[in-house]
Structures are given as C-alpha cells and as structure tokens.
mmCIF file of C-alpha atoms in Angstrom:
data_model
loop_
_atom_site.group_PDB
_atom_site.id
_atom_site.type_symbol
_atom_site.label_atom_id
_atom_site.label_comp_id
_atom_site.label_asym_id
_atom_site.label_seq_id
_atom_site.Cartn_x
_atom_site.Cartn_y
_atom_site.Cartn_z
ATOM 1 C CA UNK A 1478 21.692 -3.186 12.547
ATOM 2 C CA UNK A 1479 24.039 -0.294 13.275
ATOM 3 C CA UNK A 1480 23.659 3.139 12.068
ATOM 4 C CA UNK A 1481 26.478 5.479 11.473
ATOM 5 C CA UNK A 1482 24.932 8.756 12.701
ATOM 6 C CA UNK A 1483 28.162 10.586 11.523
ATOM 7 C CA UNK A 1484 27.280 9.546 7.755
ATOM 8 C CA UNK A 1485 23.671 10.750 8.429
ATOM 9 C CA UNK A 1486 24.672 14.107 9.820
ATOM 10 C CA UNK A 1487 27.298 14.549 7.032
ATOM 11 C CA UNK A 1488 24.699 13.829 4.350
ATOM 12 C CA UNK A 1489 22.256 16.314 6.088
ATOM 13 C CA UNK A 1490 24.961 19.092 5.891
ATOM 14 C CA UNK A 1491 25.657 18.288 2.119
ATOM 15 C CA UNK A 1492 22.002 18.572 1.384
ATOM 16 C CA UNK A 1493 22.010 21.839 3.341
ATOM 17 C CA UNK A 1494 24.647 23.079 1.124
ATOM 18 C CA UNK A 1495 22.448 22.632 -1.933
ATOM 19 C CA UNK A 1496 19.794 25.139 -0.684
ATOM 20 C CA UNK A 1497 20.040 28.511 -2.057
ATOM 21 C CA UNK A 1498 17.991 31.775 -1.460
ATOM 22 C CA UNK A 1499 15.782 32.847 -4.269
ATOM 23 C CA UNK A 1500 18.008 35.054 -6.634
ATOM 24 C CA UNK A 1501 15.453 34.912 -9.534
ATOM 25 C CA UNK A 1502 13.110 37.721 -10.579
ATOM 26 C CA UNK A 1503 10.016 36.045 -11.666
ATOM 27 C CA UNK A 1504 7.282 34.932 -9.391
ATOM 28 C CA UNK A 1505 7.212 31.627 -10.974
ATOM 29 C CA UNK A 1506 10.778 30.742 -10.583
ATOM 30 C CA UNK A 1507 10.840 32.047 -6.978
ATOM 31 C CA UNK A 1508 8.048 29.740 -6.055
ATOM 32 C CA UNK A 1509 9.770 26.875 -7.646
ATOM 33 C CA UNK A 1510 12.929 27.489 -5.890
ATOM 34 C CA UNK A 1511 11.091 27.941 -2.607
ATOM 35 C CA UNK A 1512 9.416 24.275 -3.454
ATOM 36 C CA UNK A 1513 12.844 22.888 -3.852
ATOM 37 C CA UNK A 1514 14.189 24.225 -0.603
ATOM 38 C CA UNK A 1515 11.095 22.838 1.004
ATOM 39 C CA UNK A 1516 11.749 19.313 -0.298
ATOM 40 C CA UNK A 1517 15.657 19.674 0.849
ATOM 41 C CA UNK A 1518 14.552 20.700 4.340
ATOM 42 C CA UNK A 1519 12.177 17.508 4.555
ATOM 43 C CA UNK A 1520 15.340 15.477 3.620
ATOM 44 C CA UNK A 1521 17.654 17.229 6.077
ATOM 45 C CA UNK A 1522 14.967 16.729 8.633
ATOM 46 C CA UNK A 1523 14.776 12.927 8.127
ATOM 47 C CA UNK A 1524 18.597 12.401 8.165
ATOM 48 C CA UNK A 1525 19.058 14.258 11.493
ATOM 49 C CA UNK A 1526 15.723 12.695 12.979
ATOM 50 C CA UNK A 1527 17.245 9.196 12.222
ATOM 51 C CA UNK A 1528 20.557 10.144 13.466
ATOM 52 C CA UNK A 1529 18.981 11.348 16.914
ATOM 53 C CA UNK A 1530 16.787 8.385 17.116
ATOM 54 C CA UNK A 1531 19.933 6.128 16.786
ATOM 55 C CA UNK A 1532 21.861 8.080 19.377
ATOM 56 C CA UNK A 1533 18.830 7.883 21.801
ATOM 57 C CA UNK A 1534 18.642 3.993 21.343
ATOM 58 C CA UNK A 1535 22.440 3.256 21.198
ATOM 59 C CA UNK A 1536 22.066 2.618 17.453
ATOM 60 C CA UNK A 1537 19.456 -0.061 18.071
ATOM 61 C CA UNK A 1538 16.568 0.090 15.722
ATOM 62 C CA UNK A 1539 14.436 -2.150 17.839
ATOM 63 C CA UNK A 1540 15.535 -1.539 21.497
ATOM 64 C CA UNK A 1541 11.844 -0.559 22.423
ATOM 65 C CA UNK A 1542 9.626 -2.696 20.707
ATOM 66 C CA UNK A 1543 6.030 -4.218 21.003
ATOM 67 C CA UNK A 1544 5.619 -7.630 20.086
ATOM 68 C CA UNK A 1545 2.201 -9.063 19.200
ATOM 69 C CA UNK A 1546 1.241 -12.751 18.812
ATOM 70 C CA UNK A 1547 -2.166 -13.748 17.744
ATOM 71 C CA UNK A 1548 -3.772 -16.453 15.772
ATOM 72 C CA UNK A 1549 -6.979 -17.541 14.334
ATOM 73 C CA UNK A 1550 -8.387 -20.921 13.277
ATOM 74 C CA UNK A 1551 -11.597 -22.581 12.195
ATOM 75 C CA UNK A 1552 -14.380 -21.046 10.174
ATOM 76 C CA UNK A 1553 -15.656 -17.544 10.214
ATOM 77 C CA UNK A 1554 -18.170 -15.295 8.183
ATOM 78 C CA UNK A 1555 -19.461 -12.037 8.024
ATOM 79 C CA UNK A 1556 -21.831 -9.841 5.972
ATOM 80 C CA UNK A 1557 -22.629 -6.191 6.134
ATOM 81 C CA UNK A 1558 -25.324 -4.021 4.325
ATOM 82 C CA UNK A 1559 -25.468 -0.233 4.444
ATOM 83 C CA UNK A 1560 -27.329 2.716 2.830
ATOM 84 C CA UNK A 1561 -30.877 3.599 3.044
ATOM 85 C CA UNK A 1562 -32.927 2.267 -0.281
ATOM 86 C CA UNK A 1563 -35.598 4.949 0.233
ATOM 87 C CA UNK A 1564 -32.893 7.821 -0.410
ATOM 88 C CA UNK A 1565 -31.351 5.997 -3.310
ATOM 89 C CA UNK A 1566 -32.477 8.600 -5.676
ATOM 90 C CA UNK A 1567 -31.348 11.414 -3.415
ATOM 91 C CA UNK A 1568 -27.762 10.510 -3.268
ATOM 92 C CA UNK A 1569 -27.597 7.485 -0.889
ATOM 93 C CA UNK A 1570 -25.014 4.790 -1.858
ATOM 94 C CA UNK A 1571 -26.153 1.206 -1.292
ATOM 95 C CA UNK A 1572 -23.325 -1.227 -0.245
ATOM 96 C CA UNK A 1573 -23.135 -4.801 0.501
ATOM 97 C CA UNK A 1574 -20.159 -6.982 1.428
ATOM 98 C CA UNK A 1575 -19.451 -10.422 2.688
ATOM 99 C CA UNK A 1576 -16.822 -12.924 3.556
ATOM 100 C CA UNK A 1577 -16.398 -16.661 4.523
ATOM 101 C CA UNK A 1578 -13.139 -18.260 5.301
ATOM 102 C CA UNK A 1579 -11.515 -21.414 7.010
ATOM 103 C CA UNK A 1580 -8.100 -21.588 8.344
ATOM 104 C CA UNK A 1581 -6.628 -24.718 10.075
ATOM 105 C CA UNK A 1582 -4.120 -22.413 11.795
ATOM 106 C CA UNK A 1583 -2.830 -18.861 11.658
ATOM 107 C CA UNK A 1584 -0.386 -16.648 13.688
ATOM 108 C CA UNK A 1585 1.317 -13.432 13.217
ATOM 109 C CA UNK A 1586 4.209 -11.410 15.080
ATOM 110 C CA UNK A 1587 4.836 -7.707 14.892
ATOM 111 C CA UNK A 1588 8.052 -5.820 16.061
ATOM 112 C CA UNK A 1589 7.956 -2.139 15.953
ATOM 113 C CA UNK A 1590 8.894 1.190 17.116
ATOM 114 C CA UNK A 1591 8.461 4.774 16.242
ATOM 115 C CA UNK A 1592 10.266 4.917 12.799
ATOM 116 C CA UNK A 1593 10.552 1.110 11.846
ATOM 117 C CA UNK A 1594 8.677 -2.286 12.079
ATOM 118 C CA UNK A 1595 8.975 -5.918 11.023
ATOM 119 C CA UNK A 1596 5.974 -8.215 10.516
ATOM 120 C CA UNK A 1597 5.392 -11.943 9.877
ATOM 121 C CA UNK A 1598 2.509 -14.194 9.309
ATOM 122 C CA UNK A 1599 1.715 -17.826 8.783
ATOM 123 C CA UNK A 1600 -1.265 -19.876 7.896
ATOM 124 C CA UNK A 1601 -2.002 -23.385 6.905
ATOM 125 C CA UNK A 1602 -4.988 -24.912 4.833
ATOM 126 C CA UNK A 1603 -6.730 -21.628 3.984
ATOM 127 C CA UNK A 1604 -9.875 -21.458 2.081
ATOM 128 C CA UNK A 1605 -12.011 -18.165 1.282
ATOM 129 C CA UNK A 1606 -14.502 -16.680 -0.547
ATOM 130 C CA UNK A 1607 -15.424 -12.787 -0.518
ATOM 131 C CA UNK A 1608 -17.564 -10.307 -2.546
ATOM 132 C CA UNK A 1609 -18.823 -6.782 -2.422
ATOM 133 C CA UNK A 1610 -21.034 -4.340 -4.357
ATOM 134 C CA UNK A 1611 -21.917 -0.680 -4.201
ATOM 135 C CA UNK A 1612 -24.302 1.318 -6.352
ATOM 136 C CA UNK A 1613 -24.889 5.129 -6.408
ATOM 137 C CA UNK A 1614 -27.170 7.407 -8.816
ATOM 138 C CA UNK A 1615 -26.755 10.913 -7.381
ATOM 139 C CA UNK A 1616 -23.933 12.843 -5.767
ATOM 140 C CA UNK A 1617 -24.633 16.378 -4.246
ATOM 141 C CA UNK A 1618 -27.822 16.652 -6.002
ATOM 142 C CA UNK A 1619 -26.315 15.893 -9.498
ATOM 143 C CA UNK A 1620 -26.672 12.808 -11.544
ATOM 144 C CA UNK A 1621 -23.372 11.009 -11.044
ATOM 145 C CA UNK A 1622 -23.768 7.217 -11.258
ATOM 146 C CA UNK A 1623 -21.148 4.880 -9.834
ATOM 147 C CA UNK A 1624 -21.050 0.933 -9.490
ATOM 148 C CA UNK A 1625 -18.528 -1.138 -7.760
ATOM 149 C CA UNK A 1626 -18.565 -5.040 -8.084
ATOM 150 C CA UNK A 1627 -15.837 -7.393 -6.536
ATOM 151 C CA UNK A 1628 -15.651 -10.936 -5.945
ATOM 152 C CA UNK A 1629 -12.814 -13.360 -5.339
ATOM 153 C CA UNK A 1630 -12.253 -17.125 -4.252
ATOM 154 C CA UNK A 1631 -9.029 -18.894 -3.238
ATOM 155 C CA UNK A 1632 -7.337 -21.394 -1.305
ATOM 156 C CA UNK A 1633 -3.719 -22.731 -0.370
ATOM 157 C CA UNK A 1634 -2.244 -25.414 1.575
ATOM 158 C CA UNK A 1635 0.080 -23.044 3.396
ATOM 159 C CA UNK A 1636 0.977 -19.216 3.015
ATOM 160 C CA UNK A 1637 3.549 -16.942 4.786
ATOM 161 C CA UNK A 1638 4.556 -13.240 4.548
ATOM 162 C CA UNK A 1639 7.377 -11.077 5.899
ATOM 163 C CA UNK A 1640 7.619 -7.360 5.742
ATOM 164 C CA UNK A 1641 9.522 -4.406 7.099
ATOM 165 C CA UNK A 1642 9.870 -0.649 6.861
ATOM 166 C CA UNK A 1643 11.953 2.422 7.929
ATOM 167 C CA UNK A 1644 11.105 6.242 7.757
ATOM 168 C CA UNK A 1645 8.369 8.509 8.129
ATOM 169 C CA UNK A 1646 5.745 10.407 6.168
ATOM 170 C CA UNK A 1647 8.424 12.590 4.720
ATOM 171 C CA UNK A 1648 10.887 10.022 3.479
ATOM 172 C CA UNK A 1649 10.616 6.258 3.984
ATOM 173 C CA UNK A 1650 10.804 2.650 2.325
ATOM 174 C CA UNK A 1651 9.105 -0.626 2.980
ATOM 175 C CA UNK A 1652 9.355 -4.048 1.573
ATOM 176 C CA UNK A 1653 7.010 -7.132 1.821
ATOM 177 C CA UNK A 1654 7.177 -10.643 0.388
ATOM 178 C CA UNK A 1655 4.171 -13.387 0.343
ATOM 179 C CA UNK A 1656 4.662 -16.908 -0.600
ATOM 180 C CA UNK A 1657 1.965 -19.639 -0.981
ATOM 181 C CA UNK A 1658 1.971 -23.516 -1.722
ATOM 182 C CA UNK A 1659 -0.635 -25.186 -3.614
ATOM 183 C CA UNK A 1660 -2.531 -22.168 -4.446
ATOM 184 C CA UNK A 1661 -5.738 -21.750 -6.592
ATOM 185 C CA UNK A 1662 -7.777 -18.302 -6.944
ATOM 186 C CA UNK A 1663 -9.897 -16.279 -8.963
ATOM 187 C CA UNK A 1664 -10.446 -12.532 -8.678
ATOM 188 C CA UNK A 1665 -12.723 -10.001 -10.618
ATOM 189 C CA UNK A 1666 -13.386 -6.377 -10.070
ATOM 190 C CA UNK A 1667 -15.318 -3.491 -11.913
ATOM 191 C CA UNK A 1668 -15.388 0.169 -10.595
ATOM 192 C CA UNK A 1669 -16.930 2.630 -13.055
ATOM 193 C CA UNK A 1670 -17.686 6.242 -11.973
ATOM 194 C CA UNK A 1671 -16.784 9.757 -13.081
ATOM 195 C CA UNK A 1672 -13.925 10.061 -10.618
ATOM 196 C CA UNK A 1673 -12.792 6.350 -10.593
ATOM 197 C CA UNK A 1674 -12.271 3.653 -12.980
ATOM 198 C CA UNK A 1675 -10.981 -0.012 -12.143
ATOM 199 C CA UNK A 1676 -10.968 -3.305 -13.915
ATOM 200 C CA UNK A 1677 -9.404 -6.503 -12.923
ATOM 201 C CA UNK A 1678 -9.617 -10.392 -13.871
ATOM 202 C CA UNK A 1679 -7.255 -12.930 -12.578
ATOM 203 C CA UNK A 1680 -7.313 -16.609 -12.475
ATOM 204 C CA UNK A 1681 -4.655 -19.250 -11.685
ATOM 205 C CA UNK A 1682 -3.510 -22.276 -9.938
ATOM 206 C CA UNK A 1683 0.161 -22.842 -9.039
ATOM 207 C CA UNK A 1684 2.429 -25.515 -6.996
ATOM 208 C CA UNK A 1685 4.110 -22.481 -5.609
ATOM 209 C CA UNK A 1686 3.763 -18.804 -5.970
ATOM 210 C CA UNK A 1687 5.366 -15.657 -4.561
ATOM 211 C CA UNK A 1688 5.105 -11.954 -4.486
ATOM 212 C CA UNK A 1689 7.568 -9.081 -3.393
ATOM 213 C CA UNK A 1690 6.539 -5.505 -3.242
ATOM 214 C CA UNK A 1691 8.933 -2.528 -2.652
ATOM 215 C CA UNK A 1692 7.591 0.833 -1.708
ATOM 216 C CA UNK A 1693 9.306 4.383 -1.713
ATOM 217 C CA UNK A 1694 7.497 7.589 -0.294
ATOM 218 C CA UNK A 1695 8.979 10.957 -0.804
ATOM 219 C CA UNK A 1696 6.721 13.811 0.434
ATOM 220 C CA UNK A 1697 3.178 13.281 -0.718
ATOM 221 C CA UNK A 1698 4.210 10.726 -3.550
ATOM 222 C CA UNK A 1699 4.285 6.996 -2.907
ATOM 223 C CA UNK A 1700 5.703 4.335 -5.503
ATOM 224 C CA UNK A 1701 5.136 0.680 -5.149
ATOM 225 C CA UNK A 1702 6.585 -1.976 -7.501
ATOM 226 C CA UNK A 1703 5.448 -5.512 -7.191
ATOM 227 C CA UNK A 1704 6.797 -8.470 -8.819
ATOM 228 C CA UNK A 1705 5.132 -12.025 -8.815
ATOM 229 C CA UNK A 1706 6.450 -15.449 -9.936
ATOM 230 C CA UNK A 1707 5.104 -19.076 -9.971
ATOM 231 C CA UNK A 1708 6.139 -22.598 -10.700
ATOM 232 C CA UNK A 1709 3.991 -25.487 -11.758
ATOM 233 C CA UNK A 1710 1.240 -22.942 -12.586
ATOM 234 C CA UNK A 1711 -1.129 -21.801 -15.316
ATOM 235 C CA UNK A 1712 -1.975 -18.062 -14.671
ATOM 236 C CA UNK A 1713 -3.523 -15.139 -16.588
ATOM 237 C CA UNK A 1714 -4.451 -11.790 -15.318
ATOM 238 C CA UNK A 1715 -4.788 -8.045 -15.885
ATOM 239 C CA UNK A 1716 -5.700 -4.917 -13.740
ATOM 240 C CA UNK A 1717 -5.981 -1.320 -14.156
ATOM 241 C CA UNK A 1718 -7.037 1.268 -11.547
ATOM 242 C CA UNK A 1719 -7.223 5.248 -11.640
ATOM 243 C CA UNK A 1720 -8.711 7.721 -9.338
ATOM 244 C CA UNK A 1721 -8.168 11.108 -8.447
ATOM 245 C CA UNK A 1722 -4.722 10.623 -6.569
ATOM 246 C CA UNK A 1723 -3.928 7.005 -7.440
ATOM 247 C CA UNK A 1724 -2.821 5.189 -10.593
ATOM 248 C CA UNK A 1725 -2.191 1.313 -11.006
ATOM 249 C CA UNK A 1726 -1.598 -1.026 -13.796
ATOM 250 C CA UNK A 1727 -0.505 -4.761 -13.878
ATOM 251 C CA UNK A 1728 -0.451 -7.999 -15.819
ATOM 252 C CA UNK A 1729 0.797 -11.478 -15.671
ATOM 253 C CA UNK A 1730 0.833 -14.583 -17.943
ATOM 254 C CA UNK A 1731 2.205 -18.144 -17.464
ATOM 255 C CA UNK A 1732 2.072 -21.588 -17.982
ATOM 256 C CA UNK A 1733 4.302 -24.073 -16.041
ATOM 257 C CA UNK A 1734 6.266 -20.879 -14.847
ATOM 258 C CA UNK A 1735 4.726 -17.458 -14.768
ATOM 259 C CA UNK A 1736 5.806 -13.801 -13.961
ATOM 260 C CA UNK A 1737 3.965 -10.546 -13.383
ATOM 261 C CA UNK A 1738 4.619 -6.955 -12.680
ATOM 262 C CA UNK A 1739 2.617 -4.148 -11.141
ATOM 263 C CA UNK A 1740 3.213 -0.579 -10.648
ATOM 264 C CA UNK A 1741 1.198 1.786 -8.251
ATOM 265 C CA UNK A 1742 1.511 5.550 -7.762
ATOM 266 C CA UNK A 1743 -0.212 7.498 -5.035
ATOM 267 C CA UNK A 1744 -0.116 11.351 -4.914
#
C-alpha cells in the first residue's frame, strides 16, 4: 500500500490553518478554545508522523516486520483461585476462574511494525467451556458489595479470524473479522456493583456465522461497532455493560438467518 506523503503534509497544513489564538474574554471560552487547538495539534502530529514514517520506510507499511507463527492442539485446562477468605469482611475480593478446551489444530501469524499490524488465526474442531466468579463485601472500609458471574460453553468445526490496524494512541482505526462453521454456543454474565453493571445472555447454533468489528479512536475516546450475521441458525441474545469509563449495548435475534449489532464506547 502506497502512502502519498504530500497529501498528508497538505492535510496537516490545512488543519494548522484552522487553529486560532484565543480572542475571547471569558475564561470558559478561552479554555474551550485551547482544548480545540490541542485536539488539532494531535491530528497535525499524526499526519506529519505518518508522512515521516512513510518517507523513512520508502512508503512501505511493512518493510520491517515481525512474523510470529505459533500453534496449539490437543486438550488444555486451568483453574485459579485468589483472595483470602479470612479477610473477606475486611475488603478482600474472592475470585475463581477456570477453563477447559480442546483444539484439533490451531495456528496464528502476526505482521507488525511501529504503527500498523495484520493478524490471522485458524482453528479446527474447537470445543471449550469456561467460567469465573468474584465476590466482595467491603471496599476501603466501606460497605460496597460486588458480585461477578460468567460462564460460557461453545464449539465449532472450524473458525478463522483476520484483523489489522493503523495509527497511534492519538488517532487510529482497526478492523477485525471472525468466521465460524458448525458453531454452537451459550454465554451468560452478571456483574452487579456500585460502579459497574453488566448483563448478558446468549444462546445459539449456526451452520455458519461471522462477525466484523470496526474501531476508531480519537484522543481518549474509542468507538467500536460490531456487526454479526449467521445462516442456518437459531440465535437469541442481549448484552448491556456500563462502568465508569465504558458503555456497551447489543442484541441479536434470528431463525434460519440472523443479524446482530453491538456498540461500545470507551472514554
């Protein structure tokens, strides 16, 4: 993929022309003008940095890359328990989690450099079951109960994924697609606390199902849109999650053919 550095530098110059010195009198408006200029500076830095990277690598995004090949197969399992029961009433959080899975064959490849990456995975005849739980009664010497429960089970004849992204923490975008053949699954989650709420219930079976997600980040805000589709299926599900700096909602319903949509905002 070729990058036109002249276009990037021209875009940076046009953004630069949008900046203006605070000519307003009230502190609130001056502060807001400075905020806008700060965002524009971030966009200018991104454009010029990307142009500079293209010049240094002769317009090749993947001239210097790291390629990783790995695979796993067979049966694997683990469990973990943390927290001290004797300190439960004094603020300790008791956690337990476990997972068991089997894969006939699996492999992945990663190509990446400083500002971009491409990944791919493939697995055949995969089966898995996982669950976790956490409970707390006190936090910082105050009554602040929390409970988290999660369980999922699923399997497929084959699954594959491919993804990629470009950019940095200031400005960037990424995309990921996942596909499964002969899939069955069931997921459940409940999170209840004063600073976080999460509910999820999903169940389904499909001859083929796929998912594609697209993410954008600008400064400290990240927006992820995920679309799901299936054929030869019977599926139903709903999920909602909200915490101090994250919000997510999604649903899907289908018989013979199904569609779903999920929106996630992190800030």
